[in-house]
Tab-separated table of C-alpha atoms and ligand atoms in Angstrom:
chain	number	residue	atom	x	y	z
A	28	MET	CA	50.704	46.544	76.689
A	29	THR	CA	52.559	49.261	77.340
A	30	SER	CA	52.492	52.977	76.893
A	31	ILE	CA	55.282	55.446	75.938
A	32	ARG	CA	55.443	59.279	74.755
A	33	THR	CA	57.803	61.210	72.249
A	34	GLN	CA	57.580	63.953	70.365
A	35	VAL	CA	58.495	62.387	67.102
A	36	GLY	CA	58.103	58.824	66.701
A	37	ILE	CA	60.354	57.581	63.488
A	38	VAL	CA	59.778	54.675	61.996
A	39	GLY	CA	62.750	52.877	60.217
A	40	ALA	CA	66.568	53.033	60.972
A	41	GLY	CA	67.929	53.068	57.605
A	42	PRO	CA	69.751	56.573	56.655
A	43	ALA	CA	66.566	58.613	57.058
A	44	GLY	CA	65.729	57.654	60.153
A	45	LEU	CA	68.696	57.785	61.658
A	46	LEU	CA	69.908	61.498	60.566
A	47	LEU	CA	66.674	62.550	61.790
A	48	GLY	CA	66.679	61.341	65.053
A	49	GLN	CA	70.099	63.113	65.135
A	50	LEU	CA	69.440	65.940	63.701
A	51	LEU	CA	66.100	66.220	65.725
A	52	HIS	CA	68.073	65.253	69.179
A	53	LEU	CA	70.739	68.615	68.524
A	54	ASN	CA	67.745	70.425	68.742
A	55	GLY	CA	66.222	68.867	71.701
A	56	ILE	CA	63.801	67.579	70.240
A	57	ASP	CA	62.684	63.829	71.568
A	58	SER	CA	62.104	61.020	69.125
A	59	VAL	CA	61.874	57.057	69.296
A	60	ILE	CA	62.916	55.073	66.554
A	61	VAL	CA	61.238	51.912	66.072
A	62	GLU	CA	63.103	49.295	62.998
A	63	ASN	CA	61.968	45.677	62.264
A	64	ARG	CA	65.350	43.961	61.143
A	65	SER	CA	68.113	44.007	63.784
A	66	ARG	CA	71.281	45.751	64.469
A	67	GLU	CA	73.356	43.789	62.303
A	68	TYR	CA	71.097	43.576	59.475
A	69	VAL	CA	70.408	46.999	59.097
A	70	ILE	CA	74.395	47.342	59.095
A	71	ASP	CA	75.001	44.636	56.929
A	72	ARG	CA	72.921	45.251	54.058
A	73	VAL	CA	74.557	46.504	51.209
A	74	ARG	CA	74.046	49.608	49.368
A	75	ALA	CA	74.640	52.979	48.327
A	76	GLY	CA	78.236	54.155	47.857
A	77	VAL	CA	78.272	57.640	47.128
A	78	LEU	CA	77.769	60.995	49.111
A	79	GLU	CA	77.544	64.545	47.677
A	80	GLN	CA	79.687	67.272	48.834
A	81	GLY	CA	76.143	68.523	50.784
A	82	THR	CA	75.432	65.300	52.463
A	83	VAL	CA	79.475	65.366	53.875
A	84	ASP	CA	78.958	69.158	54.698
A	85	LEU	CA	76.156	67.865	56.736
A	86	MET	CA	77.684	64.978	58.435
A	87	ILE	CA	80.210	66.835	59.620
A	88	ALA	CA	78.040	70.028	60.333
A	89	MET	CA	76.010	67.480	62.253
A	90	GLY	CA	79.682	65.718	64.041
A	91	VAL	CA	78.391	62.312	62.687
A	92	SER	CA	81.818	62.443	60.563
A	93	ALA	CA	84.607	60.547	62.110
A	94	GLY	CA	84.389	57.542	60.289
A	95	LEU	CA	83.707	59.631	57.414
A	96	CYS	CA	86.504	61.984	57.591
A	97	ARG	CA	89.165	58.828	58.300
A	98	ALA	CA	87.574	56.239	55.737
A	99	GLY	CA	85.788	58.440	53.467
A	100	LEU	CA	87.358	58.597	49.807
A	101	ARG	CA	87.694	62.054	47.970
A	102	HIS	CA	86.804	61.788	44.339
A	103	GLU	CA	86.954	65.268	42.682
A	104	GLY	CA	86.364	63.749	39.460
A	105	LEU	CA	84.573	60.175	37.519
A	106	TYR	CA	85.360	58.267	34.023
A	107	LEU	CA	82.978	58.032	31.445
A	108	SER	CA	84.087	55.487	28.916
A	109	PHE	CA	82.877	54.234	25.708
A	110	ASN	CA	84.011	53.342	22.210
A	111	GLY	CA	86.697	51.576	24.069
A	112	GLN	CA	88.310	55.066	26.096
A	113	ARG	CA	87.657	56.818	28.658
A	114	HIS	CA	87.033	60.524	29.033
A	115	ARG	CA	87.810	62.326	32.740
A	116	VAL	CA	85.118	64.340	33.966
A	117	ASP	CA	86.887	66.713	36.465
A	118	LEU	CA	84.470	67.564	39.022
A	119	ALA	CA	86.086	69.857	41.121
A	120	ASP	CA	87.041	72.024	38.607
A	121	LEU	CA	83.962	72.130	36.686
A	122	THR	CA	81.744	72.873	40.242
A	123	GLY	CA	84.704	75.357	42.220
A	124	GLY	CA	86.078	72.560	44.199
A	125	ARG	CA	83.073	70.366	45.293
A	126	ALA	CA	82.714	66.654	44.983
A	127	ILE	CA	81.733	63.952	45.804
A	128	THR	CA	82.652	60.830	48.526
A	129	VAL	CA	82.950	56.887	48.701
A	130	TYR	CA	81.829	55.689	51.964
A	131	GLY	CA	79.489	52.687	51.762
A	132	GLN	CA	76.485	53.174	53.613
A	133	ASN	CA	76.700	50.190	56.074
A	134	GLU	CA	79.941	52.777	57.425
A	135	VAL	CA	77.151	55.532	57.483
A	136	VAL	CA	74.331	54.009	59.258
A	137	ARG	CA	77.557	52.027	61.524
A	138	ASP	CA	77.986	55.662	62.211
A	139	LEU	CA	74.529	57.305	62.816
A	140	ILE	CA	73.526	53.667	65.153
A	141	ASP	CA	76.733	54.582	67.642
A	142	ALA	CA	75.578	58.110	67.784
A	143	ARG	CA	72.136	57.412	68.397
A	144	THR	CA	73.565	55.249	70.991
A	145	THR	CA	75.519	57.545	72.541
A	146	THR	CA	72.215	60.655	73.001
A	147	THR	CA	70.882	57.225	74.578
A	148	ARG	CA	67.489	57.873	73.255
A	149	PRO	CA	65.234	54.940	72.584
A	150	LEU	CA	66.122	53.081	69.100
A	151	TYR	CA	64.570	49.424	68.988
A	152	PHE	CA	65.586	47.203	66.892
A	153	ASP	CA	63.381	43.560	65.565
A	154	ALA	CA	60.107	45.446	66.095
A	155	GLU	CA	57.176	43.359	64.858
A	156	ARG	CA	54.203	43.929	63.585
A	157	VAL	CA	54.712	47.761	63.402
A	158	SER	CA	51.735	49.989	62.875
A	159	ILE	CA	50.393	53.444	62.907
A	160	ARG	CA	47.224	54.955	63.098
A	161	ALA	CA	45.261	58.003	64.170
A	162	LEU	CA	47.007	60.187	61.565
A	163	ASP	CA	44.620	62.424	60.524
A	164	THR	CA	44.570	63.719	64.562
A	165	SER	CA	47.514	65.223	66.868
A	166	GLY	CA	48.139	62.406	68.541
A	167	PRO	CA	49.210	59.713	65.932
A	168	ILE	CA	50.314	56.286	67.029
A	169	VAL	CA	53.294	53.968	66.262
A	170	ARG	CA	52.140	49.787	67.635
A	171	PHE	CA	54.969	47.879	67.735
A	172	SER	CA	55.874	44.742	69.441
A	173	HIS	CA	59.048	44.146	70.980
A	174	GLY	CA	60.288	40.945	73.410
A	175	GLY	CA	56.945	39.591	73.669
A	176	THR	CA	55.560	43.408	74.573
A	177	GLU	CA	53.033	45.314	73.138
A	178	HIS	CA	53.855	48.935	72.747
A	179	ASP	CA	52.108	52.174	71.869
A	180	LEU	CA	54.280	55.097	71.274
A	181	HIS	CA	52.145	58.306	71.171
A	182	CYS	CA	53.554	60.697	69.071
A	183	ASP	CA	52.404	64.646	68.197
A	184	PHE	CA	54.228	63.778	64.649
A	185	VAL	CA	55.321	60.206	62.945
A	186	ALA	CA	58.107	60.433	60.422
A	187	GLY	CA	57.746	57.479	57.845
A	188	CYS	CA	61.673	56.744	57.150
A	189	ASP	CA	60.483	52.805	56.557
A	190	GLY	CA	62.065	52.882	52.270
A	191	PHE	CA	60.088	51.625	49.979
A	192	HIS	CA	58.734	48.422	50.988
A	193	GLY	CA	57.669	49.789	54.672
A	194	ILE	CA	54.258	50.466	56.400
A	195	CYS	CA	53.842	54.244	56.511
A	196	ARG	CA	53.234	55.145	52.999
A	197	PRO	CA	50.674	52.220	52.226
A	198	SER	CA	49.049	53.549	55.756
A	199	ILE	CA	47.927	56.376	54.163
A	200	PRO	CA	44.323	56.347	52.700
A	201	ALA	CA	43.714	55.632	48.585
A	202	GLY	CA	43.455	59.064	46.597
A	203	VAL	CA	45.298	60.906	48.362
A	204	GLN	CA	48.782	60.965	46.899
A	205	THR	CA	49.330	60.772	43.038
A	206	ILE	CA	51.784	57.718	42.339
A	207	TYR	CA	54.182	59.098	39.675
A	208	GLU	CA	56.278	55.683	38.296
A	209	ARG	CA	58.672	54.434	34.867
A	210	GLY	CA	60.530	50.943	35.132
A	211	TYR	CA	63.091	49.862	33.361
A	212	PRO	CA	63.750	46.969	31.057
A	213	PHE	CA	66.671	45.995	32.995
A	214	GLY	CA	68.425	45.546	36.697
A	215	TRP	CA	72.012	45.819	38.200
A	216	LEU	CA	73.778	42.623	38.945
A	217	GLY	CA	75.876	44.496	41.661
A	218	ILE	CA	79.218	42.836	43.262
A	219	LEU	CA	82.002	43.465	46.059
A	220	ALA	CA	85.224	42.155	45.387
A	221	GLU	CA	88.314	41.593	47.794
A	222	ALA	CA	90.415	43.256	44.966
A	223	ALA	CA	92.650	47.114	45.523
A	224	PRO	CA	90.627	49.698	42.898
A	225	SER	CA	92.511	49.686	39.806
A	226	SER	CA	91.191	53.019	39.360
A	227	ASP	CA	91.250	56.316	41.617
A	228	GLU	CA	87.574	57.416	40.355
A	229	LEU	CA	84.370	55.991	39.098
A	230	VAL	CA	84.318	54.814	35.499
A	231	TYR	CA	80.993	54.477	34.321
A	232	THR	CA	80.875	52.401	31.050
A	233	TYR	CA	78.873	52.466	28.033
A	234	HIS	CA	79.715	49.398	25.532
A	235	GLU	CA	78.136	47.590	23.136
A	236	ARG	CA	76.845	44.825	25.329
A	237	GLY	CA	75.242	46.772	28.268
A	238	PHE	CA	75.927	49.469	30.919
A	239	ALA	CA	78.945	48.896	33.391
A	240	LEU	CA	80.134	50.649	36.745
A	241	PHE	CA	83.221	50.605	38.354
A	242	SER	CA	83.518	51.903	41.817
A	243	MET	CA	85.202	50.970	44.978
A	244	ARG	CA	84.758	51.059	48.824
A	245	SER	CA	88.193	50.840	50.522
A	246	PRO	CA	91.641	50.579	49.117
A	247	THR	CA	91.320	46.872	48.807
A	248	VAL	CA	87.855	46.554	47.938
A	249	THR	CA	86.240	47.300	44.215
A	250	ARG	CA	82.242	47.600	43.480
A	251	LEU	CA	81.312	46.430	40.087
A	252	TYR	CA	78.201	46.493	38.593
A	253	LEU	CA	76.853	45.050	34.859
A	254	GLN	CA	73.498	45.972	33.710
A	255	VAL	CA	71.292	42.729	33.128
A	256	PRO	CA	67.698	41.532	32.238
A	257	PRO	CA	65.313	42.108	34.946
A	258	ASP	CA	64.273	39.847	37.395
A	259	GLU	CA	68.142	38.243	36.439
A	260	ALA	CA	68.588	34.922	38.523
A	261	ILE	CA	71.636	35.357	40.107
A	262	GLU	CA	72.085	31.895	40.329
A	263	SER	CA	73.012	32.093	36.540
A	264	TRP	CA	75.525	34.354	36.927
A	265	PRO	CA	78.648	31.733	38.267
A	266	ASP	CA	81.816	34.068	39.310
A	267	ASP	CA	83.765	33.313	36.555
A	268	ARG	CA	80.913	34.429	34.131
A	269	ILE	CA	80.775	37.677	36.259
A	270	TRP	CA	84.075	38.675	35.510
A	271	GLU	CA	84.410	37.650	31.821
A	272	GLU	CA	81.504	39.929	31.154
A	273	MET	CA	82.814	42.358	33.608
A	274	LEU	CA	86.162	42.677	31.744
A	275	GLU	CA	84.677	42.279	28.505
A	276	ARG	CA	82.431	45.493	28.664
A	277	MET	CA	85.202	47.920	30.771
A	278	ARG	CA	88.212	46.945	29.589
A	279	THR	CA	89.283	50.338	27.391
A	280	GLY	CA	92.130	50.561	24.923
A	281	ASP	CA	95.082	51.919	27.023
A	282	GLY	CA	94.595	48.179	28.583
A	283	TRP	CA	92.618	49.536	31.728
A	284	GLN	CA	90.673	46.908	33.422
A	285	PRO	CA	89.133	46.362	37.050
A	286	ASN	CA	91.552	44.286	39.481
A	287	ARG	CA	89.794	40.408	40.079
A	288	GLY	CA	89.231	39.022	43.501
A	289	ARG	CA	87.308	36.595	45.166
A	290	ILE	CA	83.965	38.059	45.286
A	291	ILE	CA	82.307	38.477	48.760
A	292	GLN	CA	78.897	39.129	47.700
A	293	LYS	CA	76.694	39.468	44.707
A	294	SER	CA	72.923	40.498	44.219
A	295	VAL	CA	70.413	41.916	42.091
A	296	THR	CA	68.930	44.994	41.933
A	297	PRO	CA	65.644	46.164	40.069
A	298	MET	CA	65.642	49.578	38.536
A	299	ARG	CA	62.656	51.900	39.478
A	300	SER	CA	61.630	56.053	39.493
A	301	PHE	CA	58.811	56.366	41.543
A	302	VAL	CA	57.425	59.809	43.226
A	303	ALA	CA	54.290	59.509	46.169
A	304	ALA	CA	53.059	63.341	46.199
A	305	PRO	CA	52.123	64.928	48.347
A	306	MET	CA	54.356	63.143	51.120
A	307	ARG	CA	52.373	64.131	54.143
A	308	PHE	CA	49.221	62.927	54.938
A	309	GLY	CA	48.188	64.591	58.186
A	310	ARG	CA	50.562	63.720	60.911
A	311	LEU	CA	52.719	61.889	58.820
A	312	PHE	CA	55.506	63.025	56.841
A	313	LEU	CA	56.964	60.542	54.533
A	314	ALA	CA	61.316	60.814	53.676
A	315	GLY	CA	63.541	58.898	51.522
A	316	ASP	CA	63.010	55.751	49.988
A	317	ALA	CA	59.271	55.714	51.532
A	318	ALA	CA	58.398	58.302	49.282
A	319	HIS	CA	60.433	58.023	46.135
A	320	ILE	CA	62.946	55.990	44.404
A	321	VAL	CA	65.892	56.557	42.017
A	322	PRO	CA	67.594	53.998	38.974
A	323	PRO	CA	70.973	54.332	41.131
A	324	THR	CA	72.735	55.414	38.286
A	325	GLY	CA	72.715	58.678	39.396
A	326	ALA	CA	74.398	57.696	42.519
A	327	LYS	CA	71.269	59.944	44.789
A	328	GLY	CA	69.079	57.959	46.808
A	329	LEU	CA	70.764	58.230	50.007
A	330	ASN	CA	71.188	61.729	49.047
A	331	LEU	CA	67.587	62.938	48.907
A	332	ALA	CA	66.864	61.174	52.432
A	333	ALA	CA	69.539	63.251	53.533
A	334	SER	CA	68.337	66.520	51.707
A	335	ASP	CA	64.403	65.137	53.427
A	336	VAL	CA	65.356	65.015	56.782
A	337	LEU	CA	66.901	68.813	56.928
A	338	VAL	CA	63.839	70.080	55.531
A	339	MET	CA	61.714	67.858	58.227
A	340	ALA	CA	64.178	68.568	60.903
A	341	ARG	CA	63.802	72.843	60.069
A	342	ALA	CA	60.156	72.267	60.246
A	343	LEU	CA	59.742	70.518	63.533
A	344	ARG	CA	62.420	72.805	64.684
A	345	GLU	CA	60.002	75.595	63.816
A	346	PHE	CA	56.992	74.093	65.256
A	347	TYR	CA	58.428	73.098	68.836
A	348	GLU	CA	60.348	76.658	69.281
A	349	ASP	CA	57.321	79.047	68.424
A	350	GLY	CA	54.291	76.722	67.442
A	351	ARG	CA	54.350	77.653	63.546
A	352	THR	CA	53.603	74.848	60.741
A	353	GLU	CA	54.384	77.151	57.634
A	354	TRP	CA	57.366	74.769	57.365
A	355	LEU	CA	55.375	72.013	58.319
A	356	ASP	CA	52.558	72.959	55.690
A	357	ARG	CA	55.201	73.445	53.368
A	358	TYR	CA	57.612	70.231	53.380
A	359	SER	CA	56.053	68.152	50.682
A	360	ASP	CA	56.441	71.058	48.018
A	361	VAL	CA	60.148	72.033	49.030
A	362	CYS	CA	61.593	68.313	49.386
A	363	LEU	CA	59.448	67.494	45.870
A	364	ARG	CA	61.538	70.527	43.943
A	365	ARG	CA	64.756	69.084	44.762
A	366	VAL	CA	63.511	65.394	44.090
A	367	TRP	CA	61.878	65.707	40.889
A	368	LYS	CA	65.345	67.552	39.467
A	369	ALA	CA	67.155	64.233	41.190
A	370	GLN	CA	64.760	62.331	39.223
A	371	ARG	CA	65.297	63.876	36.415
A	372	PHE	CA	69.063	63.420	36.733
A	373	SER	CA	68.660	59.873	37.462
A	374	TRP	CA	66.653	59.329	34.654
A	375	TRP	CA	69.337	60.949	32.373
A	376	MET	CA	71.770	58.924	33.399
A	377	THR	CA	70.372	55.928	33.239
A	378	SER	CA	68.710	56.802	29.712
A	379	THR	CA	72.012	57.886	28.542
A	380	LEU	CA	74.439	54.674	29.572
A	381	HIS	CA	72.302	51.866	29.553
A	382	ARG	CA	71.530	49.478	26.215
A	383	PHE	CA	67.991	49.522	25.956
A	384	PRO	CA	66.072	46.628	24.216
A	385	ASP	CA	63.552	47.619	21.807
A	386	GLU	CA	66.189	50.959	20.802
A	387	SER	CA	67.328	51.115	17.203
A	388	ALA	CA	70.705	51.779	15.250
A	389	PHE	CA	69.544	55.265	15.251
A	390	ASP	CA	68.931	55.431	19.502
A	391	HIS	CA	72.375	53.853	19.399
A	392	GLN	CA	74.583	56.621	17.749
A	393	ARG	CA	72.057	59.117	19.236
A	394	GLN	CA	73.372	57.583	22.322
A	395	ILE	CA	77.415	57.814	21.503
A	396	ALA	CA	76.606	61.671	20.642
A	397	ASP	CA	75.274	62.406	23.478
A	398	LEU	CA	78.203	61.237	25.664
A	399	ASP	CA	80.866	62.408	23.354
A	400	TYR	CA	78.917	66.258	23.431
A	401	LEU	CA	79.018	65.210	27.107
A	402	THR	CA	83.065	64.937	27.247
A	403	SER	CA	83.248	67.051	24.787
A	404	SER	CA	81.740	70.387	25.747
A	405	ARG	CA	82.471	72.097	28.983
A	406	ALA	CA	79.067	73.127	29.502
A	407	ALA	CA	77.700	70.016	28.765
A	408	SER	CA	80.547	68.506	31.281
A	409	THR	CA	79.353	71.048	34.104
A	410	SER	CA	76.141	70.268	33.815
A	411	LEU	CA	76.700	66.997	34.571
A	412	ALA	CA	78.886	67.967	37.578
A	413	GLU	CA	76.951	69.858	39.244
A	414	GLN	CA	73.962	67.600	39.365
A	415	TYR	CA	76.541	64.669	40.158
A	416	VAL	CA	78.345	66.694	43.381
A	417	GLY	CA	74.722	67.736	44.249
A	418	LEU	CA	72.282	70.388	44.037
A	419	PRO	CA	71.903	72.754	46.455
A	420	MET	CA	69.317	71.623	49.562
A	421	GLU	CA	66.689	73.511	50.329
A	422	VAL	CA	67.032	74.412	53.655
A	423	SER	CA	70.632	76.269	55.088
A	424	PHE	CA	72.474	73.924	58.126
A	425	GLU	CA	71.529	77.122	60.492
A	426	ALA	CA	67.994	77.130	59.871
A	427	ALA	CA	68.331	73.533	60.690
A	428	GLY	CA	69.956	74.604	64.287
A	429	LEU	CA	73.206	73.047	62.759
A	430	ARG	CA	76.635	75.667	63.078
A	431	GLY	CA	76.912	75.032	59.148
B	12	LIG	P1	65.729	52.147	53.636
B	12	LIG	O1	67.587	52.275	53.543
B	12	LIG	O2	65.503	51.518	52.926
B	12	LIG	O3	65.654	52.013	55.075
B	12	LIG	C1	64.716	52.352	55.497
B	12	LIG	C2	64.431	51.319	57.141
B	12	LIG	O4	63.677	50.840	57.087
B	12	LIG	C3	65.072	50.252	56.992
B	12	LIG	O5	66.447	49.845	58.115
B	12	LIG	C4	64.113	48.691	56.767
B	12	LIG	O6	64.174	47.561	57.554
B	12	LIG	C5	62.988	49.608	58.156
B	12	LIG	N1	61.713	49.409	57.783
B	12	LIG	C6	61.052	48.638	56.558
B	12	LIG	N2	59.717	48.459	57.185
B	12	LIG	C7	59.594	48.675	58.454
B	12	LIG	C8	58.393	48.602	59.038
B	12	LIG	N3	57.315	47.855	58.482
B	12	LIG	N4	58.974	48.700	60.320
B	12	LIG	C9	59.991	49.176	60.859
B	12	LIG	N5	61.173	49.517	60.402
B	12	LIG	C10	60.896	49.087	58.738
B	12	LIG	N6	72.420	56.209	47.043
B	12	LIG	C11	73.106	57.168	47.314
B	12	LIG	O7	73.042	58.298	47.513
B	12	LIG	N7	74.094	56.895	46.482
B	12	LIG	C12	74.373	55.824	46.061
B	12	LIG	O8	75.691	55.492	45.242
B	12	LIG	C13	73.576	54.218	46.018
B	12	LIG	N8	73.732	53.612	45.268
B	12	LIG	C14	72.812	52.640	45.510
B	12	LIG	C15	73.078	51.150	44.712
B	12	LIG	C16	72.224	49.950	45.111
B	12	LIG	C17	72.514	48.417	44.120
B	12	LIG	C18	70.756	50.339	45.535
B	12	LIG	C19	69.992	49.564	46.124
B	12	LIG	C20	70.630	51.244	46.106
B	12	LIG	C21	71.728	52.820	46.138
B	12	LIG	N9	71.225	54.101	46.610
B	12	LIG	C22	72.147	54.634	46.426
B	12	LIG	C23	70.121	54.236	47.130
B	12	LIG	C24	70.126	54.241	48.602
B	12	LIG	O9	70.993	52.990	48.830
B	12	LIG	C25	68.588	54.563	49.518
B	12	LIG	O10	68.139	55.597	49.028
B	12	LIG	C26	68.544	54.232	50.975
B	12	LIG	O11	69.040	53.071	51.631
B	12	LIG	C27	67.236	55.337	51.008
B	12	LIG	O12	67.669	55.468	52.592
B	12	LIG	P2	66.014	55.267	53.526
B	12	LIG	O13	66.265	55.024	55.041
B	12	LIG	O14	65.144	55.894	52.910
B	12	LIG	O15	65.418	54.268	53.314
B	13	LIG	C1	78.110	52.533	44.693
B	13	LIG	O1	79.178	52.280	44.623
B	13	LIG	O2	77.416	51.204	44.842
B	13	LIG	C2	77.242	53.370	43.532
B	13	LIG	C3	78.229	53.881	42.476
B	13	LIG	C4	77.905	54.726	41.900
B	13	LIG	C5	76.465	54.239	41.689
B	13	LIG	C6	75.744	53.472	42.215
B	13	LIG	C7	76.502	52.739	43.350
B	13	LIG	O3	76.204	54.846	40.779
């Protein structure tokens, strides 16, 4: 057993853990990141694609935006498609020039791992038997095994950035947190295809047969999603069936449809809304998916991970600079304000765009009217646009030690 000492022990090297590690580094605060998967696994996992304007600005301010600026695709609009017609929502026009950037989570994570490596601060991949203890003392410990050696990592604070299935949230004693949860009677089947995107912007489609989403990763790779029953077996979706269904739902009256290509990845994701509050127990602070999950329809999950760790960085900076705990004490409340608004938006986008098994003919007509209103009223599209490009972060970059 070896004993290691750091200021902040970070569990998980996803977007939350890696962004936090870099923010702390920029403030001269020491951290050790402990990840139970391999470097390759963490980078290859296909997930998010849409970065809010604020997340892009944050990565630029943190100096980790070289790849993002080179390969990220800035989108100033998106399409909502229903009744066989696409309607463009001009995000930039409606929000005073703000936009989203399509840049795969894989790339974000790869860039952040490279940045971490450059700092030479520790990042352990393939850690085994990770556990946390003494959370309600001033000396919490992250225990893990690496390469056959047991380590006790002594910290001032533990950042639980280990995603929805991690060990940090379950380490909080029963009764401390309130769980708010909502399931949905469908999942998403997602594919990556070797095909040039046939639209420059995302297309969210509401169709009689269910929701479909057109997105992309690069000028040669298209990313597509289909609403399917929850727990759908991927084996029941051979490639030909996927394309048939995609085209059936997405094709519009003017002949637009996605380009076909070789499918290089496919998987089914369940949909869930989840919040565990407060996001803190003693010296353990949860961030990102470890504390909350949104259905992907609003493209908010990774962006919330970024806004959480910005608040955490501010709180830790204040603690180390002048011993004040005011922001640590406010951490959960400050994060949850933004989290709940993103929860509401993600639930609303999901409810508006999917077909529900128990819906009535009335519900269906109401959804069409919702979409008609959304795409014909400037007030309604402005509301969508400001939430889609991202509501303001609760903390300024300067307060988190960045130049802004
Ligand atoms: P994670 O990315 O889950 O990272 C947690 C890390 O902790 C992982 O590396 C994991 O291996 C590690 N870990 C787990 N257990 C342990 C342990 N015991 N010990 C050590 N390490 C551990 N979000 C958006 O903002 N925009 C989108 O467009 C978008 N699209 C999505 C599409 C899909 C299909 C899916 C599934 C998600 C999408 N999301 C999107 C959500 C986004 O991917 C997540 O919200 C984001 O990954 C959260 O980051 P995180 O760092 O909190 O958690
Ligand atoms: C993606 O490109 O993976 C993506 C885009 C928009 C979403 C969800 C996922 O709402």
